[in-house]
Short mmCIF file of C-alpha atoms in Angstrom, two decimals:
data_model
loop_
_atom_site.label_atom_id
_atom_site.label_comp_id
_atom_site.label_asym_id
_atom_site.label_seq_id
_atom_site.Cartn_x
_atom_site.Cartn_y
_atom_site.Cartn_z
CA UNK A 1 178.21 86.12 201.59
CA UNK A 2 176.73 83.81 198.95
CA UNK A 3 173.98 81.29 199.81
CA UNK A 4 176.52 78.50 199.46
CA UNK A 5 179.16 79.91 201.83
CA UNK A 6 177.82 77.85 204.78
CA UNK A 7 178.86 74.68 202.93
CA UNK A 8 182.45 75.97 202.97
CA UNK A 9 182.25 77.18 206.53
CA UNK A 10 180.50 74.28 208.31
CA UNK A 11 181.68 70.67 208.27
CA UNK A 12 178.28 69.22 209.29
CA UNK A 13 176.65 70.86 206.24
CA UNK A 14 179.32 69.43 203.93
CA UNK A 15 178.75 65.99 205.46
CA UNK A 16 175.00 66.29 205.03
CA UNK A 17 175.52 67.42 201.43
CA UNK A 18 177.84 64.51 200.73
CA UNK A 19 175.28 62.10 202.15
CA UNK A 20 172.54 63.65 200.06
CA UNK A 21 174.76 63.42 196.96
CA UNK A 22 175.11 59.67 197.61
CA UNK A 23 171.35 59.31 198.09
CA UNK A 24 170.69 61.43 195.00
CA UNK A 25 172.62 58.94 192.90
CA UNK A 26 170.90 55.85 194.28
CA UNK A 27 167.32 56.65 195.33
CA UNK A 28 165.98 58.40 192.18
CA UNK A 29 166.83 55.50 189.80
CA UNK A 30 164.84 53.19 192.09
CA UNK A 31 162.05 55.77 192.04
CA UNK A 32 162.07 55.73 188.22
CA UNK A 33 161.55 51.96 188.23
CA UNK A 34 158.75 52.27 190.81
CA UNK A 35 157.05 54.88 188.61
CA UNK A 36 157.43 52.66 185.54
CA UNK A 37 155.93 49.74 187.47
CA UNK A 38 152.97 51.97 188.46
CA UNK A 39 154.04 51.64 192.10
CA UNK A 40 154.67 55.31 192.87
CA UNK A 41 152.91 55.02 196.22
CA UNK A 42 154.68 51.81 197.28
CA UNK A 43 157.77 53.74 198.36
CA UNK A 44 155.57 56.00 200.48
CA UNK A 45 153.89 53.01 202.09
CA UNK A 46 157.25 51.36 202.80
CA UNK A 47 158.70 54.54 204.29
CA UNK A 48 155.74 54.71 206.69
CA UNK A 49 155.89 50.98 207.26
CA UNK A 50 159.46 51.01 208.51
CA UNK A 51 158.65 53.57 211.23
CA UNK A 52 157.84 51.06 214.02
CA UNK A 53 161.17 49.36 213.36
CA UNK A 54 163.00 52.68 213.57
CA UNK A 55 160.98 53.48 216.70
CA UNK A 56 161.80 50.17 218.38
CA UNK A 57 165.43 50.64 217.39
CA UNK A 58 165.24 54.06 219.07
CA UNK A 59 163.65 52.60 222.23
CA UNK A 60 166.34 49.94 222.51
CA UNK A 61 169.43 51.78 221.22
CA UNK A 62 168.51 55.49 221.40
CA UNK A 63 169.69 57.57 218.44
CA UNK A 64 172.41 55.02 217.62
CA UNK A 65 172.35 54.63 213.83
CA UNK A 66 172.98 50.90 213.34
CA UNK A 67 170.10 50.14 215.73
CA UNK A 68 167.72 52.50 213.92
CA UNK A 69 168.82 51.20 210.52
CA UNK A 70 168.40 47.55 211.48
CA UNK A 71 164.95 48.15 212.96
CA UNK A 72 163.83 50.16 209.93
CA UNK A 73 165.20 47.61 207.49
CA UNK A 74 163.48 44.68 209.22
CA UNK A 75 160.13 46.47 209.53
CA UNK A 76 160.25 47.68 205.91
CA UNK A 77 161.06 44.22 204.57
CA UNK A 78 158.34 42.73 206.77
CA UNK A 79 155.78 45.13 205.29
CA UNK A 80 156.97 44.50 201.70
CA UNK A 81 156.95 40.72 202.08
CA UNK A 82 153.83 40.68 204.25
CA UNK A 83 151.76 42.65 201.73
CA UNK A 84 152.67 40.21 198.95
CA UNK A 85 152.09 37.14 201.15
CA UNK A 86 148.73 38.46 202.41
CA UNK A 87 147.57 39.23 198.88
CA UNK A 88 148.54 35.76 197.66
CA UNK A 89 147.18 34.01 200.75
CA UNK A 90 143.78 35.69 200.71
CA UNK A 91 143.32 36.34 197.01
CA UNK A 92 143.13 40.10 197.65
CA UNK A 93 145.01 42.95 195.99
CA UNK A 94 148.58 43.71 196.99
CA UNK A 95 148.03 47.48 197.19
CA UNK A 96 145.14 46.97 199.63
CA UNK A 97 147.25 44.71 201.90
CA UNK A 98 150.10 47.23 201.68
CA UNK A 99 147.76 50.09 202.68
CA UNK A 100 146.39 48.14 205.66
CA UNK A 101 149.86 47.16 206.87
CA UNK A 102 151.52 50.55 206.48
CA UNK A 103 148.71 52.44 208.21
CA UNK A 104 148.97 50.04 211.14
CA UNK A 105 152.75 50.37 211.14
CA UNK A 106 152.67 54.17 210.94
CA UNK A 107 150.30 54.44 213.89
CA UNK A 108 152.37 51.95 215.92
CA UNK A 109 155.61 53.79 215.08
CA UNK A 110 154.34 57.22 216.10
CA UNK A 111 152.82 55.73 219.29
CA UNK A 112 156.12 54.08 220.26
CA UNK A 113 158.19 57.24 219.66
CA UNK A 114 155.67 59.44 221.51
CA UNK A 115 155.64 56.98 224.38
CA UNK A 116 159.39 56.79 224.91
CA UNK A 117 160.93 59.79 223.16
CA UNK A 118 160.84 63.55 223.42
CA UNK A 119 159.26 65.87 220.88
CA UNK A 120 162.73 66.84 219.64
CA UNK A 121 163.65 63.22 218.95
CA UNK A 122 160.29 62.60 217.27
CA UNK A 123 160.87 65.59 215.00
CA UNK A 124 164.38 64.40 214.20
CA UNK A 125 163.26 60.89 213.24
CA UNK A 126 160.24 62.04 211.27
CA UNK A 127 161.77 65.04 209.51
CA UNK A 128 165.54 64.56 209.67
CA UNK A 129 168.33 66.78 210.89
CA UNK A 130 171.51 67.74 209.13
CA UNK A 131 173.24 67.58 212.49
CA UNK A 132 172.36 63.88 212.62
CA UNK A 133 174.55 63.05 209.65
CA UNK A 134 177.60 61.74 211.47
CA UNK A 135 180.31 59.50 210.04
CA UNK A 136 178.41 56.21 210.46
CA UNK A 137 175.37 57.77 208.75
CA UNK A 138 177.57 58.97 205.91
CA UNK A 139 179.09 55.52 205.53
CA UNK A 140 175.61 53.96 205.48
CA UNK A 141 174.51 56.35 202.72
CA UNK A 142 177.65 55.77 200.67
CA UNK A 143 177.44 51.99 201.11
CA UNK A 144 173.77 52.00 200.21
CA UNK A 145 174.45 54.09 197.09
CA UNK A 146 177.28 51.77 196.01
CA UNK A 147 175.14 48.67 196.49
CA UNK A 148 172.18 50.21 194.66
CA UNK A 149 174.27 51.35 191.68
CA UNK A 150 175.94 47.93 191.43
CA UNK A 151 172.52 46.25 191.55
CA UNK A 152 171.12 48.55 188.87
CA UNK A 153 174.08 47.91 186.58
CA UNK A 154 173.46 44.18 187.03
CA UNK A 155 169.66 44.21 186.87
CA UNK A 156 169.04 46.98 184.34
CA UNK A 157 167.86 44.81 181.46
CA UNK A 158 165.75 42.34 183.50
CA UNK A 159 164.04 45.22 185.33
CA UNK A 160 163.18 46.97 182.06
CA UNK A 161 161.92 43.78 180.43
CA UNK A 162 159.88 42.86 183.49
CA UNK A 163 158.23 46.31 183.56
CA UNK A 164 157.50 46.47 179.82
CA UNK A 165 156.25 42.95 179.16
CA UNK A 166 156.04 40.72 182.26
CA UNK A 167 154.60 37.75 180.33
CA UNK A 168 157.47 37.81 177.83
CA UNK A 169 159.92 38.14 180.71
CA UNK A 170 158.56 35.00 182.35
CA UNK A 171 158.50 33.14 179.05
CA UNK A 172 162.22 33.80 178.51
CA UNK A 173 163.04 32.74 182.08
CA UNK A 174 163.35 36.08 183.88
CA UNK A 175 162.35 35.52 187.50
CA UNK A 176 160.13 38.55 187.92
CA UNK A 177 159.30 38.08 191.59
CA UNK A 178 162.99 37.81 192.55
CA UNK A 179 163.83 41.11 190.81
CA UNK A 180 160.69 42.71 192.25
CA UNK A 181 161.64 41.75 195.81
CA UNK A 182 165.26 42.82 195.28
CA UNK A 183 164.02 46.19 194.06
CA UNK A 184 161.74 46.59 197.10
CA UNK A 185 164.58 45.52 199.40
CA UNK A 186 166.81 48.23 197.96
CA UNK A 187 163.98 50.76 198.25
CA UNK A 188 163.76 49.96 201.96
CA UNK A 189 167.56 50.18 202.35
CA UNK A 190 167.62 53.60 200.65
CA UNK A 191 164.78 54.83 202.84
CA UNK A 192 166.60 53.67 205.96
CA UNK A 193 169.81 55.34 204.80
CA UNK A 194 167.94 58.59 204.21
CA UNK A 195 166.33 58.75 207.67
CA UNK A 196 169.20 60.70 209.26
CA UNK A 197 169.32 63.37 206.60
CA UNK A 198 165.67 63.86 205.66
CA UNK A 199 163.66 61.85 208.20
CA UNK A 200 161.53 58.75 207.81
CA UNK A 201 158.43 60.61 206.64
CA UNK A 202 160.38 62.51 204.00
CA UNK A 203 162.84 59.82 202.92
CA UNK A 204 160.67 58.71 200.04
CA UNK A 205 160.50 62.23 198.60
CA UNK A 206 164.07 62.26 197.35
CA UNK A 207 163.28 58.96 195.65
CA UNK A 208 159.95 59.77 194.05
CA UNK A 209 159.72 63.51 193.30
CA UNK A 210 162.78 63.58 190.98
CA UNK A 211 161.65 60.32 189.37
CA UNK A 212 158.16 61.65 188.69
CA UNK A 213 159.53 64.95 187.37
CA UNK A 214 162.03 63.19 185.09
CA UNK A 215 159.37 61.86 182.72
CA UNK A 216 158.82 65.44 181.53
CA UNK A 217 162.41 65.66 180.29
CA UNK A 218 163.19 62.33 178.63
CA UNK A 219 161.55 59.53 176.66
CA UNK A 220 164.08 56.84 177.58
CA UNK A 221 164.66 54.98 180.84
CA UNK A 222 168.35 55.92 180.87
CA UNK A 223 167.50 59.57 180.23
CA UNK A 224 164.88 59.58 182.98
CA UNK A 225 167.37 58.13 185.46
CA UNK A 226 170.02 60.72 184.56
CA UNK A 227 167.55 63.61 184.83
CA UNK A 228 166.13 62.27 188.12
CA UNK A 229 169.61 62.12 189.65
CA UNK A 230 170.32 65.65 188.43
CA UNK A 231 167.08 66.94 189.96
CA UNK A 232 167.81 65.18 193.27
CA UNK A 233 171.33 66.65 193.39
CA UNK A 234 170.01 70.17 192.72
CA UNK A 235 167.24 69.75 195.30
CA UNK A 236 169.75 68.52 197.89
CA UNK A 237 172.01 71.54 197.41
CA UNK A 238 169.16 74.04 197.37
CA UNK A 239 167.29 72.34 200.21
CA UNK A 240 170.24 72.07 202.58
CA UNK A 241 171.12 75.70 201.91
CA UNK A 242 167.55 76.78 202.61
CA UNK A 243 167.41 74.58 205.69
CA UNK A 244 170.44 76.40 207.12
CA UNK A 245 169.35 79.92 206.20
CA UNK A 246 165.65 79.56 207.11
CA UNK A 247 166.16 77.28 210.11
CA UNK A 248 163.73 74.58 208.98
CA UNK A 249 164.31 70.80 209.17
CA UNK A 250 166.38 69.49 206.28
CA UNK A 251 163.78 66.92 205.13
CA UNK A 252 160.94 69.26 204.25
CA UNK A 253 163.42 71.79 202.89
CA UNK A 254 165.00 69.33 200.42
CA UNK A 255 161.63 67.94 199.44
CA UNK A 256 160.13 71.37 198.84
CA UNK A 257 163.09 72.14 196.58
CA UNK A 258 162.46 68.89 194.69
CA UNK A 259 158.75 69.73 194.55
CA UNK A 260 159.55 73.16 193.07
CA UNK A 261 161.62 71.47 190.33
CA UNK A 262 158.79 68.97 189.77
CA UNK A 263 156.32 71.86 189.40
CA UNK A 264 158.62 73.54 186.86
CA UNK A 265 158.89 70.20 185.02
CA UNK A 266 155.11 69.78 184.90
CA UNK A 267 154.71 73.26 183.45
CA UNK A 268 157.77 73.63 181.23
CA UNK A 269 159.06 70.10 180.58
CA UNK A 270 159.37 69.29 176.86
CA UNK A 271 157.70 65.85 177.26
CA UNK A 272 154.00 66.23 178.09
CA UNK A 273 154.60 69.47 180.01
CA UNK A 274 151.56 71.76 180.20
CA UNK A 275 153.16 74.41 177.97
CA UNK A 276 154.36 71.84 175.41
CA UNK A 277 150.91 70.24 175.26
CA UNK A 278 148.74 73.31 175.25
CA UNK A 279 150.82 76.11 173.71
CA UNK A 280 149.35 76.53 170.23
CA UNK A 281 152.08 75.73 167.71
CA UNK A 282 151.85 74.71 164.08
CA UNK A 283 151.84 70.96 163.65
CA UNK A 284 154.68 69.31 161.78
CA UNK A 285 154.52 68.35 158.12
CA UNK A 286 155.29 64.65 158.57
CA UNK B 1 156.67 15.66 166.39
CA UNK B 2 157.51 19.22 167.35
CA UNK B 3 154.89 19.88 169.99
CA UNK B 4 153.04 17.33 172.11
CA UNK B 5 150.39 18.13 174.70
CA UNK B 6 149.33 15.15 176.79
CA UNK B 7 146.36 15.09 179.15
CA UNK B 8 146.90 18.77 179.93
CA UNK B 9 144.81 20.53 182.54
CA UNK B 10 145.39 24.21 183.28
CA UNK B 11 143.30 25.59 186.09
CA UNK B 12 142.65 28.92 187.77
CA UNK B 13 141.68 28.46 191.40
CA UNK B 14 140.84 24.76 190.75
CA UNK B 15 138.47 25.64 187.88
CA UNK B 16 139.86 24.17 184.67
CA UNK B 17 140.56 26.65 181.88
CA UNK B 18 141.78 23.70 179.79
CA UNK B 19 140.74 20.19 180.73
CA UNK B 20 142.47 16.88 179.85
CA UNK B 21 143.65 18.10 176.46
CA UNK B 22 145.87 16.01 174.21
CA UNK B 23 147.17 16.73 170.71
CA UNK B 24 150.41 16.68 168.76
CA UNK B 25 151.75 18.96 166.08
CA UNK B 26 154.45 17.78 163.68
CA UNK B 27 157.54 19.85 162.92
CA UNK B 28 156.57 22.54 160.42
CA UNK B 29 152.88 22.13 161.30
CA UNK B 30 150.47 25.05 161.04
CA UNK B 31 147.52 24.77 163.40
CA UNK B 32 144.76 27.19 164.37
CA UNK B 33 143.20 27.14 167.82
CA UNK B 34 139.55 28.13 167.58
CA UNK B 35 136.81 28.34 170.16
CA UNK B 36 134.36 30.67 171.86
CA UNK B 37 135.47 33.29 174.40
CA UNK B 38 136.44 31.60 177.65
CA UNK B 39 137.30 28.35 175.87
CA UNK B 40 140.84 28.35 177.28
CA UNK B 41 142.70 29.26 174.09
CA UNK B 42 145.01 31.87 175.64
CA UNK B 43 145.49 29.72 178.76
CA UNK B 44 146.64 26.88 176.51
CA UNK B 45 149.18 29.10 174.73
CA UNK B 46 150.42 30.56 178.00
CA UNK B 47 150.85 27.07 179.45
CA UNK B 48 152.87 25.96 176.41
CA UNK B 49 155.00 29.11 176.73
CA UNK B 50 155.67 28.25 180.37
CA UNK B 51 153.62 31.07 181.90
CA UNK B 52 151.12 28.75 183.62
CA UNK B 53 152.15 25.57 185.38
CA UNK B 54 149.89 22.68 184.33
CA UNK B 55 147.71 21.31 187.11
CA UNK B 56 148.09 17.95 185.39
CA UNK B 57 149.60 16.44 182.24
CA UNK B 58 152.67 17.48 180.29
CA UNK B 59 153.83 19.60 177.41
CA UNK B 60 156.81 18.62 175.30
CA UNK B 61 158.21 21.11 172.79
CA UNK B 62 161.20 20.55 170.56
CA UNK B 63 163.39 23.62 170.89
CA UNK B 64 162.60 27.11 172.08
CA UNK B 65 159.04 28.40 172.17
CA UNK B 66 158.24 32.03 171.32
CA UNK B 67 154.91 33.63 172.22
CA UNK B 68 153.21 36.61 170.60
CA UNK B 69 151.03 37.84 173.48
CA UNK B 70 147.86 39.89 173.25
CA UNK B 71 148.70 43.60 173.37
CA UNK B 72 146.54 44.17 176.46
CA UNK B 73 149.22 42.72 178.75
CA UNK B 74 151.93 45.13 177.62
CA UNK B 75 152.69 48.63 178.86
CA UNK B 76 152.51 50.56 175.60
CA UNK B 77 153.40 53.85 177.28
CA UNK B 78 156.76 52.49 178.46
CA UNK B 79 159.69 54.78 177.55
CA UNK B 80 161.43 52.44 175.11
CA UNK B 81 162.40 53.05 171.51
CA UNK B 82 161.28 50.58 168.84
CA UNK B 83 164.89 49.46 168.45
CA UNK B 84 165.18 48.67 172.17
CA UNK B 85 161.82 46.87 172.25
CA UNK B 86 162.73 44.66 169.28
CA UNK B 87 166.17 43.98 170.72
CA UNK B 88 164.49 42.19 173.64
CA UNK B 89 163.93 39.38 171.14
CA UNK B 90 167.65 38.58 171.46
CA UNK B 91 167.18 37.67 175.14
CA UNK B 92 167.76 33.95 174.64
CA UNK B 93 171.06 34.81 172.94
CA UNK B 94 172.53 37.37 175.31
CA UNK B 95 170.31 37.20 178.42
CA UNK B 96 170.16 39.97 180.95
CA UNK B 97 173.88 40.59 181.15
CA UNK B 98 175.59 39.41 177.97
CA UNK B 99 176.98 41.65 175.29
CA UNK B 100 174.49 42.37 172.51
CA UNK B 101 176.00 41.69 169.10
CA UNK B 102 173.00 42.43 166.95
CA UNK B 103 174.88 43.01 163.64
CA UNK B 104 172.08 45.05 162.13
CA UNK B 105 169.53 42.31 162.79
CA UNK B 106 167.22 44.69 164.64
CA UNK B 107 167.04 47.08 161.70
CA UNK B 108 166.51 44.19 159.29
CA UNK B 109 163.69 42.82 161.49
CA UNK B 110 162.04 46.24 161.59
CA UNK B 111 162.36 46.44 157.81
CA UNK B 112 160.87 42.94 157.40
CA UNK B 113 157.69 43.99 159.21
CA UNK B 114 157.39 47.28 157.35
CA UNK B 115 158.75 49.56 160.08
CA UNK B 116 161.84 50.91 158.31
CA UNK B 117 162.83 54.23 159.80
CA UNK B 118 161.00 53.54 163.07
CA UNK B 119 164.07 52.46 165.08
CA UNK B 120 164.32 55.63 167.16
CA UNK B 121 160.60 56.19 167.66
CA UNK B 122 159.14 55.67 171.13
CA UNK B 123 156.84 52.64 171.28
CA UNK B 124 154.17 54.86 172.85
CA UNK B 125 153.79 56.72 169.56
CA UNK B 126 152.84 53.62 167.55
CA UNK B 127 149.33 52.76 166.39
CA UNK B 128 147.82 49.36 167.29
CA UNK B 129 148.81 47.95 163.91
CA UNK B 130 152.34 49.35 164.07
CA UNK B 131 152.75 47.98 167.58
CA UNK B 132 151.67 44.54 166.38
CA UNK B 133 154.27 44.78 163.59
CA UNK B 134 156.83 45.64 166.27
CA UNK B 135 155.92 42.52 168.26
CA UNK B 136 156.31 40.45 165.09
CA UNK B 137 159.79 41.97 164.62
CA UNK B 138 160.70 40.89 168.16
CA UNK B 139 159.35 37.43 167.38
CA UNK B 140 161.51 37.38 164.24
CA UNK B 141 164.63 37.99 166.33
CA UNK B 142 163.67 35.25 168.78
CA UNK B 143 164.24 32.83 165.93
CA UNK B 144 162.31 30.03 167.71
CA UNK B 145 161.35 26.73 166.07
CA UNK B 146 157.93 26.77 167.79
CA UNK B 147 155.86 29.97 167.52
CA UNK B 148 152.64 30.67 169.42
CA UNK B 149 150.45 33.53 168.21
CA UNK B 150 147.62 34.81 170.44
CA UNK B 151 145.06 36.57 168.24
CA UNK B 152 147.76 38.00 165.95
CA UNK B 153 145.45 39.78 163.51
CA UNK B 154 142.90 41.33 165.89
CA UNK B 155 142.01 44.99 165.33
CA UNK B 156 144.38 45.31 162.37
CA UNK B 157 143.65 46.93 159.03
CA UNK B 158 143.55 44.64 155.97
CA UNK B 159 147.00 45.67 154.73
CA UNK B 160 148.73 45.07 158.08
CA UNK B 161 146.94 41.74 158.55
CA UNK B 162 147.98 40.64 155.05
CA UNK B 163 151.62 41.65 155.63
CA UNK B 164 151.80 39.81 158.94
CA UNK B 165 150.04 36.76 157.50
CA UNK B 166 152.71 36.67 154.78
CA UNK B 167 155.32 36.62 157.51
CA UNK B 168 153.55 33.70 159.23
CA UNK B 169 153.53 31.83 155.89
CA UNK B 170 157.24 32.53 155.49
CA UNK B 171 158.05 31.21 158.97
CA UNK B 172 156.02 28.09 158.27
CA UNK B 173 157.86 27.69 154.94
CA UNK B 174 161.12 27.74 156.89
CA UNK B 175 159.92 24.67 158.80
CA UNK B 176 158.82 26.40 162.00
CA UNK B 177 155.86 24.99 163.91
CA UNK B 178 153.06 27.50 164.39
CA UNK B 179 150.04 27.42 166.68
CA UNK B 180 147.74 30.44 166.40
CA UNK B 181 144.61 31.47 168.28
CA UNK B 182 142.19 32.95 165.75
CA UNK B 183 138.56 34.03 165.53
CA UNK B 184 138.24 34.56 161.76
CA UNK B 185 137.02 31.17 160.53
CA UNK B 186 137.39 32.11 156.86
CA UNK B 187 141.04 32.90 157.46
CA UNK B 188 141.46 29.61 159.32
CA UNK B 189 139.89 27.64 156.43
CA UNK B 190 142.05 29.45 153.84
CA UNK B 191 145.41 29.36 155.58
CA UNK B 192 145.54 26.73 158.33
CA UNK B 193 145.49 23.06 157.33
CA UNK B 194 144.90 21.85 160.90
CA UNK B 195 142.62 23.13 163.62
CA UNK B 196 142.07 22.48 167.29
CA UNK B 197 138.50 23.36 168.24
CA UNK B 198 138.64 24.07 171.95
CA UNK B 199 135.93 24.55 174.56
CA UNK B 200 137.99 23.93 177.68
CA UNK B 201 138.21 20.36 176.34
CA UNK B 202 139.16 19.39 172.80
CA UNK B 203 135.94 19.28 170.78
CA UNK B 204 137.83 18.30 167.62
CA UNK B 205 141.40 18.31 166.41
CA UNK B 206 142.57 17.51 162.90
CA UNK B 207 142.05 18.72 159.33
CA UNK B 208 140.38 22.12 159.44
CA UNK B 209 137.25 21.33 157.41
CA UNK B 210 136.41 18.34 159.60
CA UNK B 211 137.22 20.09 162.85
CA UNK B 212 135.05 23.07 161.96
CA UNK B 213 131.96 21.11 160.95
CA UNK B 214 128.67 22.75 162.06
CA UNK B 215 128.02 19.92 164.53
CA UNK B 216 131.42 20.41 166.20
CA UNK B 217 130.98 24.19 166.40
CA UNK B 218 127.56 23.77 168.03
CA UNK B 219 129.05 21.31 170.52
CA UNK B 220 131.87 23.75 171.28
CA UNK B 221 129.43 26.54 172.06
CA UNK B 222 127.43 24.33 174.43
CA UNK B 223 130.53 23.06 176.23
CA UNK B 224 132.06 26.48 176.76
CA UNK B 225 128.84 27.93 178.11
CA UNK B 226 128.51 25.18 180.70
CA UNK B 227 129.41 26.32 184.21
CA UNK B 228 128.53 24.23 187.21
CA UNK B 229 128.74 26.20 190.48
CA UNK B 230 128.51 22.93 192.43
CA UNK B 231 131.07 20.98 190.41
CA UNK B 232 132.54 17.91 192.11
CA UNK B 233 136.28 17.14 191.96
CA UNK B 234 137.14 15.80 188.50
CA UNK B 235 136.89 12.00 188.29
CA UNK B 236 139.69 11.96 185.69
CA UNK B 237 142.12 13.87 187.92
CA UNK B 238 145.24 12.00 188.95
#
């Protein structure tokens, strides 16, 4: 029996894999843009911030996906918009407002789930379960991936320009805040879509770890996106397999696989990898 | 008239960076903006480029305005090649979604600023001077009739500064209107026929020698250093 035989044998694993494939094509490109905007922790904050929405959705609808997704989406958007509005309204920094809001939201979310749910349900929401990937969840992931890819095809150039030179972008009429909010909205949507497969605490991992690792393999935005998707796909396959064989939740399993690839990238990646930077080699002649 | 600024006030949190400023610049004019640090020079350029909304007054520019920003505002580690960075200068032509028909213009722009062979290099590998040349190449592709330069020759070696100054002369020879923030007064006297001496308000505007008289420069220093923590609302405000 090969490690991948369970994917042939069990339908729920194939469904989970298909969902993760969809997420692997949509979340990492968003992660790359977050990294390039120096907002690597924003995804983390938003994933924590949407927890009370998911929790309230759970209280009202149980483990019914549309209810969880709607709650998570609303809470995530509220945190994203609220952090910006608070920063502008009080003259403070957006990252500080975001930190204050997401910590409050995280505590409220865990309190609500603990209050009304069982430990099993808490674990499932926080860390994901491959068994939770039913047809509606799969459709949500596929729809989210389609929307994200369409958005990226449309917004590719404005997003790059806005990251590289925001003043120039504004001078030539690119509405930076509109693209910024659209990007954050899609980040929230991807996090919500990932809750079933990898859990709300881990959803951001499939977005950020491949994106962060990708910079060690490419010096172009397109290259980084391609590599990040490849890493996420590999991590999904390895992680789901390990989750089945080792009987651990799918979220941590997929993320640990992505983290292993990130660690390899940091050490052996050709762009600023530790070996490439510190291995003594003769310098070039010109 | 190519550029007219009338009673312009640009403020940050109600404090004026530029206060009731008026001047005009004819088509093909070449004007330096000079003043101490904090005099509002960059704020003025950013307002003309549309990056700051005026608190009061108006700015009228004939045709497109292109701004050369200070390098500090750019992410120089961004994973773009020189070719891609320069190509952003075609934004007005093809926008975010249009097809880019650059017809070799990017390579010619790189060549014009002395960066032949740099097309594929990542921008993160460029020196300060090379990066400034790259921004000039992008400006070249913008092909704007009004060009704003914010400290274009700062921290450059003599050769790079001379090359880029030649480019500014060429643009001006083509009839473009140029407004440049500068600190090197010798350069201003040698190359710029008109000067705006700014210290949040216009201290002097006109022929360079007159504008830069010792009395005006002393007045500019005193005005820029003034800061009243208990300032009343401006009596001239609309």
